[in-house]
Coordinates of C-alpha atoms in Angstrom, one line a residue:
Chain A
X1343 CA 16.0 -73.1 -52.6
X1344 CA 19.4 -71.6 -53.9
X1345 CA 19.8 -73.8 -57.3
X1346 CA 16.2 -72.9 -58.6
X1347 CA 17.3 -69.2 -57.7
X1348 CA 19.7 -69.6 -59.9
X1349 CA 17.9 -71.8 -62.2
X1350 CA 15.6 -69.1 -62.6
X1351 CA 18.0 -66.3 -62.6
X1352 CA 19.4 -68.3 -66.0
X1353 CA 16.3 -68.1 -67.6
X1354 CA 15.9 -64.7 -67.3
X1355 CA 19.2 -63.8 -69.5
X1356 CA 18.0 -65.7 -72.9
X1357 CA 14.8 -63.8 -72.6
X1358 CA 15.9 -60.4 -72.1
X1359 CA 18.3 -61.3 -75.1
X1360 CA 15.5 -62.4 -77.1
X1361 CA 14.2 -59.2 -76.6
X1362 CA 16.8 -56.7 -77.1
X1363 CA 16.6 -59.1 -80.6
X1364 CA 13.2 -58.4 -81.3
X1365 CA 12.8 -55.0 -80.1
X1366 CA 16.3 -53.9 -82.3
X1367 CA 15.0 -55.5 -85.6
X1368 CA 11.3 -53.7 -85.0
X1369 CA 12.8 -50.9 -84.9
X1370 CA 15.3 -50.5 -87.5
X1371 CA 12.5 -52.4 -89.5
X1372 CA 10.2 -49.3 -89.0
X1373 CA 10.4 -46.2 -92.0
X1374 CA 12.3 -42.9 -90.7
X1375 CA 14.8 -43.2 -87.8
X1376 CA 16.3 -40.6 -85.2
X1377 CA 17.8 -37.8 -87.7
X1378 CA 15.2 -37.8 -90.2
X1379 CA 13.6 -34.3 -90.0
X1380 CA 11.1 -32.6 -91.7
X1381 CA 14.2 -30.7 -92.9
X1382 CA 16.2 -33.2 -94.3
X1383 CA 20.3 -33.4 -93.2
X1384 CA 22.3 -33.0 -96.1
X1385 CA 24.2 -36.2 -97.4
X1386 CA 27.2 -35.2 -95.9
X1387 CA 26.5 -34.3 -92.8
X1388 CA 23.8 -37.1 -92.4
X1389 CA 26.7 -39.4 -92.9
X1390 CA 29.0 -37.8 -90.3
X1391 CA 26.1 -38.1 -88.0
X1392 CA 25.8 -41.4 -88.8
X1393 CA 29.4 -42.3 -88.5
X1394 CA 29.5 -41.0 -85.0
X1395 CA 26.7 -43.3 -83.7
X1396 CA 27.7 -46.0 -85.7
X1397 CA 24.2 -46.4 -87.8
X1398 CA 26.2 -46.8 -91.1
X1399 CA 27.3 -50.4 -90.2
X1400 CA 25.5 -53.7 -90.9
X1401 CA 22.4 -54.0 -88.9
X1402 CA 24.1 -57.5 -87.1
X1403 CA 27.6 -55.9 -86.7
X1404 CA 25.2 -53.0 -84.7
X1405 CA 23.4 -55.1 -82.7
X1406 CA 26.4 -57.4 -81.7
X1407 CA 28.6 -53.9 -80.6
X1408 CA 25.1 -53.0 -78.8
X1409 CA 24.8 -56.1 -76.4
X1410 CA 28.6 -56.2 -76.4
X1411 CA 28.4 -52.7 -74.5
X1412 CA 25.6 -54.0 -72.3
X1413 CA 27.7 -57.3 -71.3
X1414 CA 31.0 -56.0 -70.8
X1415 CA 30.8 -52.3 -69.9
X1416 CA 27.1 -52.1 -69.0
X1417 CA 26.5 -49.5 -71.4
X1418 CA 23.9 -48.6 -73.3
X1419 CA 25.1 -45.9 -75.3
X1420 CA 24.1 -43.0 -76.2
X1421 CA 21.2 -40.9 -76.5
X1422 CA 20.4 -40.2 -79.8
X1423 CA 17.8 -37.6 -80.0
X1424 CA 19.4 -35.3 -76.3
X1425 CA 23.2 -34.5 -77.2
X1426 CA 25.9 -35.7 -74.6
X1427 CA 23.7 -37.7 -72.6
X1428 CA 24.5 -41.1 -72.7
X1429 CA 20.9 -44.0 -71.8
X1430 CA 23.3 -44.3 -68.5
X1431 CA 22.6 -41.0 -67.3
X1432 CA 18.6 -40.7 -68.0
X1433 CA 18.7 -44.1 -66.5
X1434 CA 20.4 -42.5 -63.5
X1435 CA 18.5 -39.8 -63.4
X1436 CA 15.1 -40.7 -63.2
X1437 CA 15.3 -44.7 -62.4
X1438 CA 15.3 -43.4 -58.3
X1439 CA 12.4 -40.9 -58.8
X1440 CA 10.2 -43.8 -60.4
X1441 CA 11.1 -46.2 -57.6
X1442 CA 10.8 -44.1 -55.0
X1443 CA 6.8 -43.2 -55.6
X1444 CA 6.3 -46.9 -56.6
X1445 CA 7.9 -48.3 -53.4
X1446 CA 5.7 -46.4 -51.4
X1447 CA 2.5 -47.1 -54.0
X1448 CA 3.2 -50.9 -53.2
X1449 CA 3.8 -50.1 -49.2
X1450 CA 0.3 -48.5 -49.8
X1451 CA -1.2 -51.2 -51.9
X1452 CA -0.4 -53.8 -48.9
X1453 CA -0.5 -52.0 -46.0
X1454 CA -4.2 -51.0 -46.5
X1455 CA -5.3 -53.4 -49.0
X1456 CA -4.7 -56.5 -46.6
X1457 CA -6.1 -55.5 -43.3
X1458 CA -9.2 -53.5 -45.2
X1459 CA -10.0 -56.9 -47.0
X1460 CA -9.6 -58.8 -43.4
X1461 CA -11.7 -56.7 -41.8
X1462 CA -14.1 -57.2 -44.6
X1463 CA -14.1 -60.9 -43.8
X1464 CA -14.2 -60.7 -40.3
X1465 CA -16.9 -58.5 -40.6
X1466 CA -18.7 -60.2 -43.2
X1467 CA -21.6 -58.2 -43.9
X1468 CA -21.4 -55.5 -42.5
X1469 CA -20.4 -51.6 -43.0
X1470 CA -16.7 -52.5 -44.3
X1471 CA -17.5 -55.4 -46.4
X1472 CA -20.1 -53.4 -48.7
X1473 CA -17.3 -50.2 -48.0
X1474 CA -15.1 -52.8 -49.8
X1475 CA -17.4 -54.0 -52.3
X1476 CA -17.8 -50.3 -53.3
X1477 CA -14.4 -49.5 -53.5
X1478 CA -13.7 -52.4 -55.8
X1479 CA -16.4 -51.4 -58.5
X1480 CA -14.9 -48.0 -57.4
X1481 CA -11.5 -49.0 -58.7
X1482 CA -12.2 -50.8 -62.0
X1483 CA -14.2 -47.7 -63.4
X1484 CA -11.6 -45.4 -62.0
X1485 CA -8.5 -46.5 -63.5
X1486 CA -5.6 -44.8 -62.7
X1487 CA -5.9 -42.2 -65.6
X1488 CA -9.5 -41.3 -64.4
X1489 CA -8.3 -41.1 -60.9
X1490 CA -5.4 -38.7 -60.8
X1491 CA -6.9 -35.7 -63.0
X1492 CA -10.0 -36.3 -60.1
X1493 CA -7.6 -36.3 -57.4
X1494 CA -5.6 -33.3 -58.5
X1495 CA -8.6 -31.7 -59.1
X1496 CA -9.6 -32.4 -55.7
X1497 CA -6.7 -32.0 -53.9
X1498 CA -4.7 -29.4 -55.5
X1499 CA -7.5 -26.7 -57.2
X1500 CA -10.2 -27.4 -54.9
X1501 CA -8.9 -27.9 -51.2
X1502 CA -5.1 -26.6 -51.6
X1503 CA -3.4 -29.5 -49.6
X1504 CA -1.1 -31.2 -52.2
X1505 CA 0.8 -30.3 -54.9
X1506 CA -0.3 -31.1 -58.6
X1507 CA 2.8 -32.8 -59.9
X1508 CA 6.3 -32.2 -60.2
X1509 CA 9.2 -34.0 -57.8
X1510 CA 10.9 -31.3 -55.5
X1511 CA 13.6 -33.7 -54.3
X1512 CA 11.1 -36.5 -53.0
X1513 CA 9.5 -34.4 -50.4
X1514 CA 6.5 -36.3 -49.1
X1515 CA 4.2 -34.2 -50.7
X1516 CA 5.1 -34.5 -53.8
X1517 CA 4.9 -38.2 -53.3
X1518 CA 1.5 -39.0 -51.8
X1519 CA -0.5 -38.7 -55.2
X1520 CA 1.7 -40.7 -57.7
X1521 CA 2.0 -43.7 -54.7
X1522 CA -1.8 -43.4 -54.0
X1523 CA -2.7 -42.5 -57.7
X1524 CA -0.7 -45.6 -59.2
X1525 CA -1.4 -47.8 -56.3
X1526 CA -5.7 -47.3 -55.6
X1527 CA -6.8 -49.9 -57.8
X1528 CA -4.5 -52.9 -57.2
X1529 CA -5.1 -51.9 -53.5
X1530 CA -8.7 -52.2 -54.0
X1531 CA -8.0 -55.8 -55.5
X1532 CA -5.9 -57.0 -53.0
X1533 CA -8.6 -56.0 -50.6
X1534 CA -11.3 -58.3 -52.6
X1535 CA -8.3 -61.3 -52.9
X1536 CA -7.9 -61.1 -48.9
X1537 CA -11.6 -61.1 -47.8
X1538 CA -12.2 -64.4 -50.4
X1539 CA -8.9 -65.7 -49.8
X1540 CA -9.7 -64.9 -45.4
X1541 CA -13.5 -66.2 -46.0
X1542 CA -12.7 -69.7 -47.1
X1543 CA -9.6 -70.4 -44.8
X1544 CA -12.2 -69.6 -41.5
X1545 CA -14.3 -72.5 -42.8
X1546 CA -11.6 -75.0 -43.1
X1547 CA -11.8 -77.7 -40.8
X1548 CA -8.7 -76.8 -39.2
X1549 CA -9.7 -73.4 -37.8
X1550 CA -12.1 -75.4 -36.7
X1551 CA -9.8 -77.8 -34.9
X1552 CA -8.2 -74.4 -33.6
X1553 CA -11.5 -73.1 -31.9
X1554 CA -12.6 -76.2 -30.5
X1555 CA -9.0 -76.1 -28.6
X1556 CA -9.9 -72.9 -27.0
X1557 CA -7.4 -70.6 -29.2
X1558 CA -8.5 -66.7 -28.8
X1559 CA -9.7 -65.6 -32.0
X1560 CA -6.8 -63.8 -32.0
X1561 CA -4.4 -66.3 -32.0
X1562 CA -6.1 -68.3 -34.8
X1563 CA -6.1 -65.5 -37.1
X1564 CA -2.3 -65.0 -36.9
X1565 CA -1.0 -68.2 -36.3
X1566 CA -3.1 -70.3 -38.0
X1567 CA -5.5 -67.9 -40.1
X1568 CA -2.8 -65.9 -41.7
X1569 CA -0.5 -67.1 -43.4
X1570 CA -2.8 -69.6 -46.0
X1571 CA -4.9 -66.4 -46.9
X1572 CA -1.8 -64.8 -47.8
X1573 CA -1.4 -67.0 -50.5
X1574 CA -3.8 -66.0 -53.3
X1575 CA -2.5 -62.5 -52.0
X1576 CA 1.5 -63.0 -52.7
X1577 CA 0.7 -64.8 -56.2
X1578 CA -1.1 -61.8 -57.5
X1579 CA 1.7 -59.6 -56.3
X1580 CA 4.0 -60.4 -59.5
X1581 CA 1.0 -59.3 -62.0
X1582 CA 0.6 -56.2 -59.8
X1583 CA 4.0 -55.0 -60.1
X1584 CA 4.7 -55.7 -64.1
X1585 CA 1.3 -53.2 -64.0
X1586 CA 2.2 -50.9 -61.6
X1587 CA 5.4 -50.9 -63.7
X1588 CA 3.2 -49.8 -67.1
X1589 CA 1.1 -47.9 -64.9
X1590 CA 4.0 -45.5 -63.8
X1591 CA 4.8 -44.4 -67.1
X1592 CA 1.5 -42.9 -67.3
X1593 CA 2.5 -41.3 -63.5
X1594 CA 5.8 -40.0 -64.6
X1595 CA 3.6 -37.7 -67.5
X1596 CA 0.7 -37.1 -65.8
X1597 CA 2.8 -35.5 -62.3
X1598 CA 5.9 -34.5 -64.6
X1599 CA 7.9 -36.4 -61.8
X1600 CA 11.0 -36.7 -64.0
X1601 CA 10.8 -40.2 -63.7
X1602 CA 12.1 -42.6 -66.8
X1603 CA 8.6 -42.8 -68.2
X1604 CA 8.6 -39.7 -69.2
X1605 CA 12.1 -40.7 -71.1
X1606 CA 10.2 -43.8 -72.7
X1607 CA 7.2 -41.3 -74.2
X1608 CA 9.7 -39.0 -75.5
X1609 CA 12.1 -41.3 -77.2
X1610 CA 9.5 -43.1 -78.8
X1611 CA 8.2 -39.6 -80.7
X1612 CA 11.8 -39.0 -81.3
X1613 CA 12.5 -42.1 -82.8
X1614 CA 15.3 -42.3 -80.2
X1615 CA 16.6 -46.4 -80.4
X1616 CA 19.2 -46.5 -77.9
X1617 CA 17.0 -44.8 -74.9
X1618 CA 13.8 -46.4 -76.1
X1619 CA 15.6 -49.9 -76.4
X1620 CA 17.6 -49.1 -73.3
X1621 CA 14.1 -48.6 -71.0
X1622 CA 12.5 -51.9 -72.5
X1623 CA 15.6 -53.7 -71.1
X1624 CA 15.6 -52.0 -68.2
X1625 CA 11.2 -52.7 -67.5
X1626 CA 12.0 -56.2 -68.8
X1627 CA 14.4 -57.1 -66.3
X1628 CA 12.6 -55.4 -63.2
X1629 CA 9.1 -57.2 -64.6
X1630 CA 11.4 -60.6 -64.1
X1631 CA 13.1 -59.6 -60.7
X1632 CA 10.3 -58.8 -59.3
X1633 CA 7.9 -61.7 -60.2
X1634 CA 11.3 -63.9 -59.3
X1635 CA 10.9 -62.3 -56.1
X1636 CA 7.2 -62.7 -55.5
X1637 CA 7.9 -66.7 -56.6
X1638 CA 10.5 -66.5 -53.8
X1639 CA 8.3 -65.2 -51.0
X1640 CA 5.8 -67.6 -52.3
X1641 CA 8.0 -70.6 -51.9
X1642 CA 9.3 -69.6 -48.5
X1643 CA 5.9 -69.2 -46.9
X1644 CA 4.3 -72.2 -48.7
X1645 CA 5.8 -75.5 -47.7
X1646 CA 4.4 -77.4 -50.0
X1647 CA 6.0 -75.3 -53.0
X1648 CA 9.5 -75.0 -50.9
X1649 CA 9.6 -79.3 -50.8
X1650 CA 9.2 -79.4 -55.3
X1651 CA 11.8 -77.3 -55.3
X1652 CA 14.4 -79.1 -55.5
Chain B
X430 CA -43.9 -71.8 -64.6
X431 CA -47.0 -70.5 -66.6
X432 CA -49.4 -73.0 -64.8
X433 CA -53.2 -73.3 -64.5
X434 CA -54.3 -74.0 -61.0
X435 CA -55.5 -77.4 -62.0
X436 CA -52.9 -79.9 -61.9
X437 CA -55.4 -82.4 -63.4
X438 CA -56.0 -80.9 -66.6
X439 CA -53.9 -81.5 -69.7
X440 CA -53.0 -77.6 -70.0
X441 CA -51.0 -78.0 -66.9
X442 CA -49.3 -80.9 -68.3
X443 CA -48.7 -79.2 -71.5
X444 CA -47.4 -76.3 -69.5
X445 CA -45.5 -78.9 -67.9
X446 CA -44.6 -80.4 -70.5
X447 CA -43.3 -76.9 -72.6
X448 CA -41.4 -75.5 -69.3
X449 CA -39.3 -78.5 -69.3
X450 CA -38.9 -78.6 -72.8
X451 CA -37.5 -74.9 -72.3
X452 CA -35.2 -75.5 -69.1
X453 CA -33.2 -78.1 -71.2
X454 CA -31.9 -75.5 -73.3
X455 CA -28.2 -74.3 -71.5
X456 CA -28.7 -70.9 -73.0
X457 CA -32.5 -70.1 -72.7
X458 CA -31.8 -71.4 -69.5
X459 CA -28.9 -68.6 -68.9
X460 CA -30.5 -65.7 -71.0
X461 CA -33.5 -66.2 -68.3
X462 CA -31.4 -66.0 -65.3
X463 CA -29.3 -62.7 -66.7
X464 CA -32.4 -61.2 -67.0
X465 CA -33.9 -61.7 -63.7
X466 CA -30.3 -59.8 -62.6
X467 CA -31.7 -56.1 -62.7
X468 CA -28.9 -54.3 -62.6
X469 CA -27.4 -56.7 -65.7
X470 CA -30.4 -55.4 -67.3
X471 CA -30.4 -51.7 -66.7
X472 CA -26.4 -51.7 -67.3
X473 CA -27.3 -53.5 -70.9
X474 CA -29.8 -51.2 -71.9
X475 CA -27.3 -48.0 -70.4
X476 CA -25.1 -49.5 -72.7
X477 CA -27.3 -49.4 -75.5
X478 CA -28.2 -46.1 -75.1
X479 CA -24.4 -45.5 -75.4
X480 CA -24.2 -47.4 -78.6
X481 CA -27.4 -45.1 -79.8
X482 CA -25.3 -42.4 -79.1
X483 CA -22.4 -43.4 -80.4
X484 CA -23.8 -44.2 -83.7
X485 CA -26.6 -41.6 -84.4
X486 CA -25.3 -38.8 -82.0
X487 CA -24.0 -37.2 -85.0
X488 CA -27.5 -36.4 -86.5
X489 CA -27.9 -34.5 -83.7
X490 CA -24.7 -32.2 -83.9
X491 CA -24.5 -29.0 -85.8
X492 CA -20.4 -29.1 -86.1
X493 CA -18.4 -31.9 -87.4
X494 CA -16.1 -33.4 -84.6
X495 CA -12.6 -31.6 -86.4
X496 CA -14.5 -28.0 -87.5
X497 CA -13.0 -25.2 -85.3
X498 CA -15.9 -22.7 -84.2
X499 CA -13.6 -19.1 -84.5
X500 CA -16.3 -17.2 -83.1
X501 CA -15.0 -18.5 -79.8
X502 CA -11.6 -19.7 -80.3
X503 CA -9.1 -17.7 -77.8
X504 CA -12.3 -17.2 -75.5
X505 CA -13.3 -20.9 -74.6
X506 CA -13.1 -20.5 -71.0
X507 CA -15.6 -17.5 -70.8
X508 CA -17.7 -18.7 -74.5
X509 CA -17.5 -22.0 -74.4
X510 CA -19.2 -23.7 -72.1
X511 CA -22.1 -26.0 -72.8
X512 CA -25.0 -24.4 -74.2
X513 CA -28.4 -25.4 -76.3
X514 CA -28.4 -21.6 -78.4
X515 CA -25.2 -22.4 -80.2
X516 CA -25.0 -25.8 -81.0
X517 CA -22.4 -27.0 -78.2
X518 CA -24.1 -29.1 -76.4
X519 CA -21.5 -30.2 -74.0
X520 CA -19.1 -26.8 -75.1
X521 CA -16.2 -26.8 -77.0
X522 CA -12.9 -28.1 -76.4
X523 CA -9.5 -25.9 -75.8
X524 CA -9.0 -25.2 -79.5
X525 CA -12.7 -24.3 -80.6
X526 CA -14.2 -27.5 -81.7
X527 CA -17.3 -28.7 -80.6
X528 CA -16.9 -31.1 -77.7
X529 CA -20.4 -33.0 -78.3
X530 CA -18.9 -34.1 -81.5
X531 CA -16.3 -34.6 -80.3
X532 CA -17.3 -37.2 -77.4
X533 CA -19.7 -38.4 -80.3
X534 CA -16.7 -39.7 -82.5
X535 CA -14.8 -40.8 -79.5
X536 CA -17.2 -43.1 -77.9
X537 CA -17.4 -44.6 -81.6
X538 CA -13.5 -44.8 -81.6
X539 CA -13.4 -46.3 -77.8
X540 CA -16.3 -48.7 -78.5
X541 CA -15.0 -49.8 -81.6
X542 CA -11.7 -50.6 -80.9
X543 CA -13.1 -51.9 -77.7
X544 CA -15.4 -54.3 -78.8
X545 CA -13.6 -55.6 -82.2
X546 CA -10.2 -56.1 -80.1
X547 CA -11.5 -57.6 -77.4
X548 CA -13.7 -60.2 -79.6
X549 CA -10.2 -60.6 -82.1
X550 CA -8.2 -61.3 -78.9
X551 CA -10.4 -63.9 -76.9
X552 CA -11.4 -66.1 -80.5
X553 CA -7.3 -66.0 -80.9
X554 CA -6.6 -66.8 -77.2
X555 CA -9.8 -69.2 -77.2
X556 CA -8.2 -71.2 -80.3
X557 CA -4.6 -71.1 -79.1
X558 CA -5.5 -72.5 -75.9
X559 CA -8.1 -75.5 -77.8
X560 CA -4.9 -76.4 -80.2
X561 CA -2.9 -76.3 -77.1
X562 CA -4.8 -78.6 -75.1
X563 CA -5.8 -81.3 -78.1
X564 CA -2.6 -81.3 -79.0
X565 CA -0.3 -81.5 -76.3
X566 CA 3.4 -82.4 -76.5
X567 CA 5.3 -80.0 -78.3
X568 CA 2.7 -77.9 -79.7
X569 CA 1.3 -77.5 -76.2
X570 CA 4.9 -76.1 -75.1
X571 CA 5.5 -73.9 -78.1
X572 CA 2.2 -72.2 -77.1
X573 CA 2.6 -72.2 -73.7
X574 CA 5.9 -70.4 -74.0
X575 CA 4.4 -67.7 -75.8
X576 CA 2.0 -67.0 -73.5
X577 CA 4.4 -66.7 -70.8
X578 CA 6.8 -64.5 -72.6
X579 CA 3.6 -62.7 -72.9
X580 CA 2.6 -62.3 -70.2
X581 CA 6.1 -61.2 -68.6
X582 CA 6.7 -58.0 -71.2
X583 CA 5.1 -54.8 -69.5
X584 CA 2.4 -54.4 -72.1
X585 CA 3.3 -50.6 -72.5
X586 CA 6.5 -51.0 -73.9
X587 CA 5.2 -52.7 -76.9
X588 CA 2.3 -50.7 -77.5
X589 CA 4.5 -47.5 -77.7
X590 CA 7.0 -48.6 -79.9
X591 CA 4.9 -50.4 -81.8
X592 CA 2.6 -46.9 -82.5
X593 CA 5.4 -44.5 -82.9
X594 CA 6.8 -46.4 -85.5
X595 CA 3.9 -47.9 -87.4
X596 CA 1.9 -45.1 -87.4
X597 CA -1.3 -44.7 -85.3
X598 CA -4.5 -45.7 -87.6
X599 CA -7.4 -47.2 -86.4
X600 CA -6.5 -50.6 -87.4
X601 CA -3.0 -50.4 -86.1
X602 CA -4.9 -49.7 -82.9
X603 CA -6.7 -52.6 -82.9
X604 CA -3.6 -54.9 -84.1
X605 CA -1.5 -54.6 -81.6
X606 CA -4.2 -54.6 -78.8
X607 CA -4.8 -58.1 -80.3
X608 CA -0.8 -58.6 -80.0
X609 CA -0.9 -57.7 -76.4
X610 CA -3.8 -59.5 -75.3
X611 CA -3.6 -62.9 -77.3
X612 CA -3.1 -64.5 -74.4
X613 CA -7.0 -63.8 -73.0
X614 CA -8.9 -66.6 -71.9
X615 CA -6.3 -69.0 -73.7
X616 CA -5.6 -71.1 -70.0
X617 CA -9.1 -71.8 -68.7
X618 CA -9.6 -72.8 -72.8
X619 CA -6.8 -74.9 -72.5
X620 CA -7.7 -76.6 -69.8
X621 CA -11.5 -77.9 -70.4
X622 CA -9.6 -79.2 -73.8
X623 CA -7.3 -81.5 -71.4
X624 CA -10.4 -82.7 -70.2
X625 CA -13.1 -82.5 -72.7
X626 CA -10.7 -84.7 -75.3
X627 CA -11.2 -87.1 -73.8
X628 CA -15.2 -87.1 -73.9
X629 CA -16.9 -90.0 -76.3
X630 CA -18.4 -87.7 -78.5
X631 CA -14.9 -86.3 -79.2
X632 CA -14.1 -90.3 -79.8
X633 CA -17.0 -90.7 -81.9
X634 CA -16.4 -87.9 -83.9
X635 CA -12.5 -88.8 -84.2
X636 CA -14.2 -92.4 -85.4
X637 CA -16.2 -90.8 -88.2
X638 CA -12.3 -89.3 -89.6
X639 CA -13.3 -85.7 -88.7
X640 CA -10.1 -83.7 -89.5
X641 CA -8.6 -82.6 -85.8
X642 CA -9.5 -78.6 -87.2
X643 CA -13.0 -79.7 -87.8
X644 CA -13.2 -82.1 -84.5
X645 CA -11.9 -78.7 -82.6
X646 CA -13.5 -76.0 -84.0
X647 CA -17.0 -77.9 -84.8
X648 CA -17.4 -80.1 -81.6
X649 CA -15.3 -79.4 -78.6
X650 CA -15.6 -75.7 -79.0
X651 CA -19.0 -75.0 -79.4
X652 CA -19.0 -76.7 -75.9
X653 CA -16.7 -74.1 -74.7
X654 CA -18.9 -71.0 -75.8
X655 CA -19.5 -69.9 -72.0
X656 CA -16.1 -69.8 -71.2
X657 CA -15.3 -67.6 -74.2
X658 CA -18.6 -65.3 -73.6
X659 CA -18.1 -64.5 -69.6
X660 CA -13.6 -63.9 -70.8
X661 CA -15.3 -61.3 -73.5
X662 CA -17.2 -59.5 -71.0
X663 CA -13.8 -59.1 -68.8
X664 CA -11.3 -58.2 -71.9
X665 CA -14.0 -55.5 -73.3
X666 CA -13.9 -53.1 -71.1
X667 CA -10.2 -53.9 -70.7
X668 CA -9.6 -53.1 -74.3
X669 CA -11.2 -49.6 -73.7
X670 CA -9.0 -49.4 -70.7
X671 CA -6.2 -50.1 -72.3
X672 CA -7.1 -48.1 -75.4
X673 CA -7.9 -45.4 -73.1
X674 CA -4.6 -45.5 -71.0
X675 CA -2.8 -45.3 -74.3
X676 CA -4.7 -42.4 -75.7
X677 CA -4.1 -40.9 -72.9
X678 CA -0.5 -40.6 -73.1
X679 CA -0.2 -39.1 -76.4
X680 CA 0.5 -42.2 -78.7
X681 CA -2.8 -43.4 -79.6
X682 CA -5.5 -42.4 -82.2
X683 CA -4.1 -39.6 -84.1
X684 CA -5.7 -36.4 -83.8
X685 CA -8.1 -34.6 -85.0
X686 CA -9.9 -38.4 -84.6
X687 CA -10.1 -39.2 -81.1
X688 CA -11.5 -40.9 -78.6
X689 CA -12.2 -40.9 -74.2
X690 CA -8.7 -41.5 -73.3
X691 CA -7.5 -38.8 -75.3
X692 CA -10.2 -36.5 -74.2
X693 CA -9.9 -36.9 -70.5
X694 CA -6.2 -36.5 -71.1
X695 CA -7.2 -32.9 -73.1
X696 CA -9.8 -32.3 -70.6
X697 CA -7.1 -33.2 -67.5
X698 CA -4.8 -30.4 -68.8
X699 CA -6.9 -27.5 -69.4
X700 CA -9.4 -28.0 -65.7
X701 CA -6.7 -26.1 -64.1
X702 CA -8.5 -23.2 -66.6
X703 CA -12.1 -23.6 -65.2
X704 CA -12.9 -25.5 -68.2
X705 CA -14.5 -28.5 -66.5
X706 CA -16.8 -29.6 -68.4
X707 CA -13.9 -30.6 -71.2
X708 CA -12.8 -33.2 -68.2
X709 CA -16.9 -34.0 -67.6
X710 CA -18.6 -35.3 -70.4
X711 CA -15.9 -37.9 -71.8
X712 CA -15.1 -39.3 -68.1
X713 CA -19.1 -39.5 -67.3
X714 CA -19.0 -41.6 -71.1
X715 CA -16.4 -43.4 -69.6
X716 CA -17.6 -44.6 -66.4
X717 CA -20.9 -45.2 -67.8
X718 CA -19.5 -48.0 -70.1
X719 CA -17.4 -49.2 -67.7
X720 CA -19.8 -49.6 -64.6
X721 CA -22.5 -51.3 -67.2
X722 CA -19.2 -53.4 -68.8
X723 CA -18.4 -54.6 -64.6
X724 CA -22.4 -55.2 -64.1
X725 CA -23.2 -56.9 -67.8
X726 CA -20.1 -59.1 -66.9
X727 CA -21.2 -59.9 -63.2
X728 CA -24.4 -60.8 -64.8
X729 CA -23.4 -63.2 -67.3
X730 CA -20.9 -64.8 -64.7
X731 CA -23.9 -65.8 -62.9
X732 CA -25.8 -66.8 -65.9
X733 CA -23.1 -69.1 -67.6
X734 CA -21.0 -70.3 -65.0
X735 CA -21.8 -73.9 -64.2
X736 CA -20.7 -73.3 -60.9
X737 CA -23.3 -71.0 -60.0
X738 CA -26.3 -73.1 -61.4
X739 CA -28.4 -74.6 -58.7

């Protein structure tokens, strides 16, 4: 298990390096830079600015300094568009926000999705089952960028219950809507997956054996059916996390939470190389780490996979 | 079965023979099953109407999508509602442009981008999957490596970087969507080809001296047209969704051109002022498209999937 974890972590490093190199060249090759504006700077000033940020050196030197600084000092360099702020500052400021509602969103997905799917499976073809089917279609039709405005329309403008944006230090009223808007469609997918999985498990012969032994339905569900039901759900969580990271960019912008998504889009507009690169690395590392965690949890639950990981 | 009641009559034999001939074709069979599915047929006609609206909608509008109605500008809230008299059937947007014309234009862009990039992406994914499955070995490893890397990068990063640096035209949009989604359908086609390539007809084709290219594209891929069709029905709504999300973030199609996502985003920004129609009409179009594509996909799956075939 440990060696497997280490091996996976080792594989992440070259992938990240490749990503850095691709992003780096992609941005440098594109026309325009962080200091090209409508009114061009005087050549002397331009030269000083470029020198200050090390942009006058050959590309490979820039790339080397960049990677070296990250490895040695964990320093992602200064922001080009926001003076006197480093990429580290921006991340330190915005990332906790995104992480907070992202965490609650993931909790919402699992705590709502799994029980809902289970109820739908246990009461097959009942009211709850139809609620779930409806929810699944609903989530397909209303992705977060349609759902979020509608939620604001309902809860802020019509009912006046929740604030329509902002963060306010993470008070709970401000966290609810971002978390729910981010998670709803995945919650529906998790519920649908749980339902299908549990229905299949309940038809398995060993459940029949357990019933024949005279175990109560609850014991069967918790001790025998739970684990195999959750396996596909857990492996589905890896892409869900990736999509949630993606979706958080949108949530940050729509709800003005002050999370890193806003910085990311701003940086793209102003061609703030270092911020884009830093955030792209952050997003990717996050993706890899979450995928790894999901894989490890999966291995931990599924003995078949666990024994294969030597 | 269109038969006469008398079982011994020649007409009956003829009808039976005809029936058997007909049902021998997989596609005729599938078509029959698809058109029996009422939701799918209704959705098909809805989507057809939406396409007609997008293609011919301009004919009925008194304004173009970039023209500003100066008489309404500034008093959008009071004079900008939908009305038949002044020719703004859907009202006007925040800048006094005719919303009807803009929704028509947005539908054009969204549908065009969704369908073109969806079809292209699946074609590339299927070809790559077929090549990986057919050759195996080193080629397979390279393609699968690229597949895994693509899946593990949150697409929004790539998207935003690309859009911000290489301009925001329609072609760029389609290109980046295809690049991000080139893996669509790859895995399933690869798996299918791995089993198909050992079948006799492939041996026969090889024996005849056909090139690998011809074998893959003329003999193997046509056998998987059903997988490809199902995948397209899944990918196209996803593409429309992605395009809309990116336009919502403000890095999509360049103004004054527009798309559903951009229109929804504008509407969401101004809904606090009470100009709810600016959100309602584009959101309704988006929802109609997503609902109908969902049910068409559902119908296609039922009609084409061999597992569903009794």
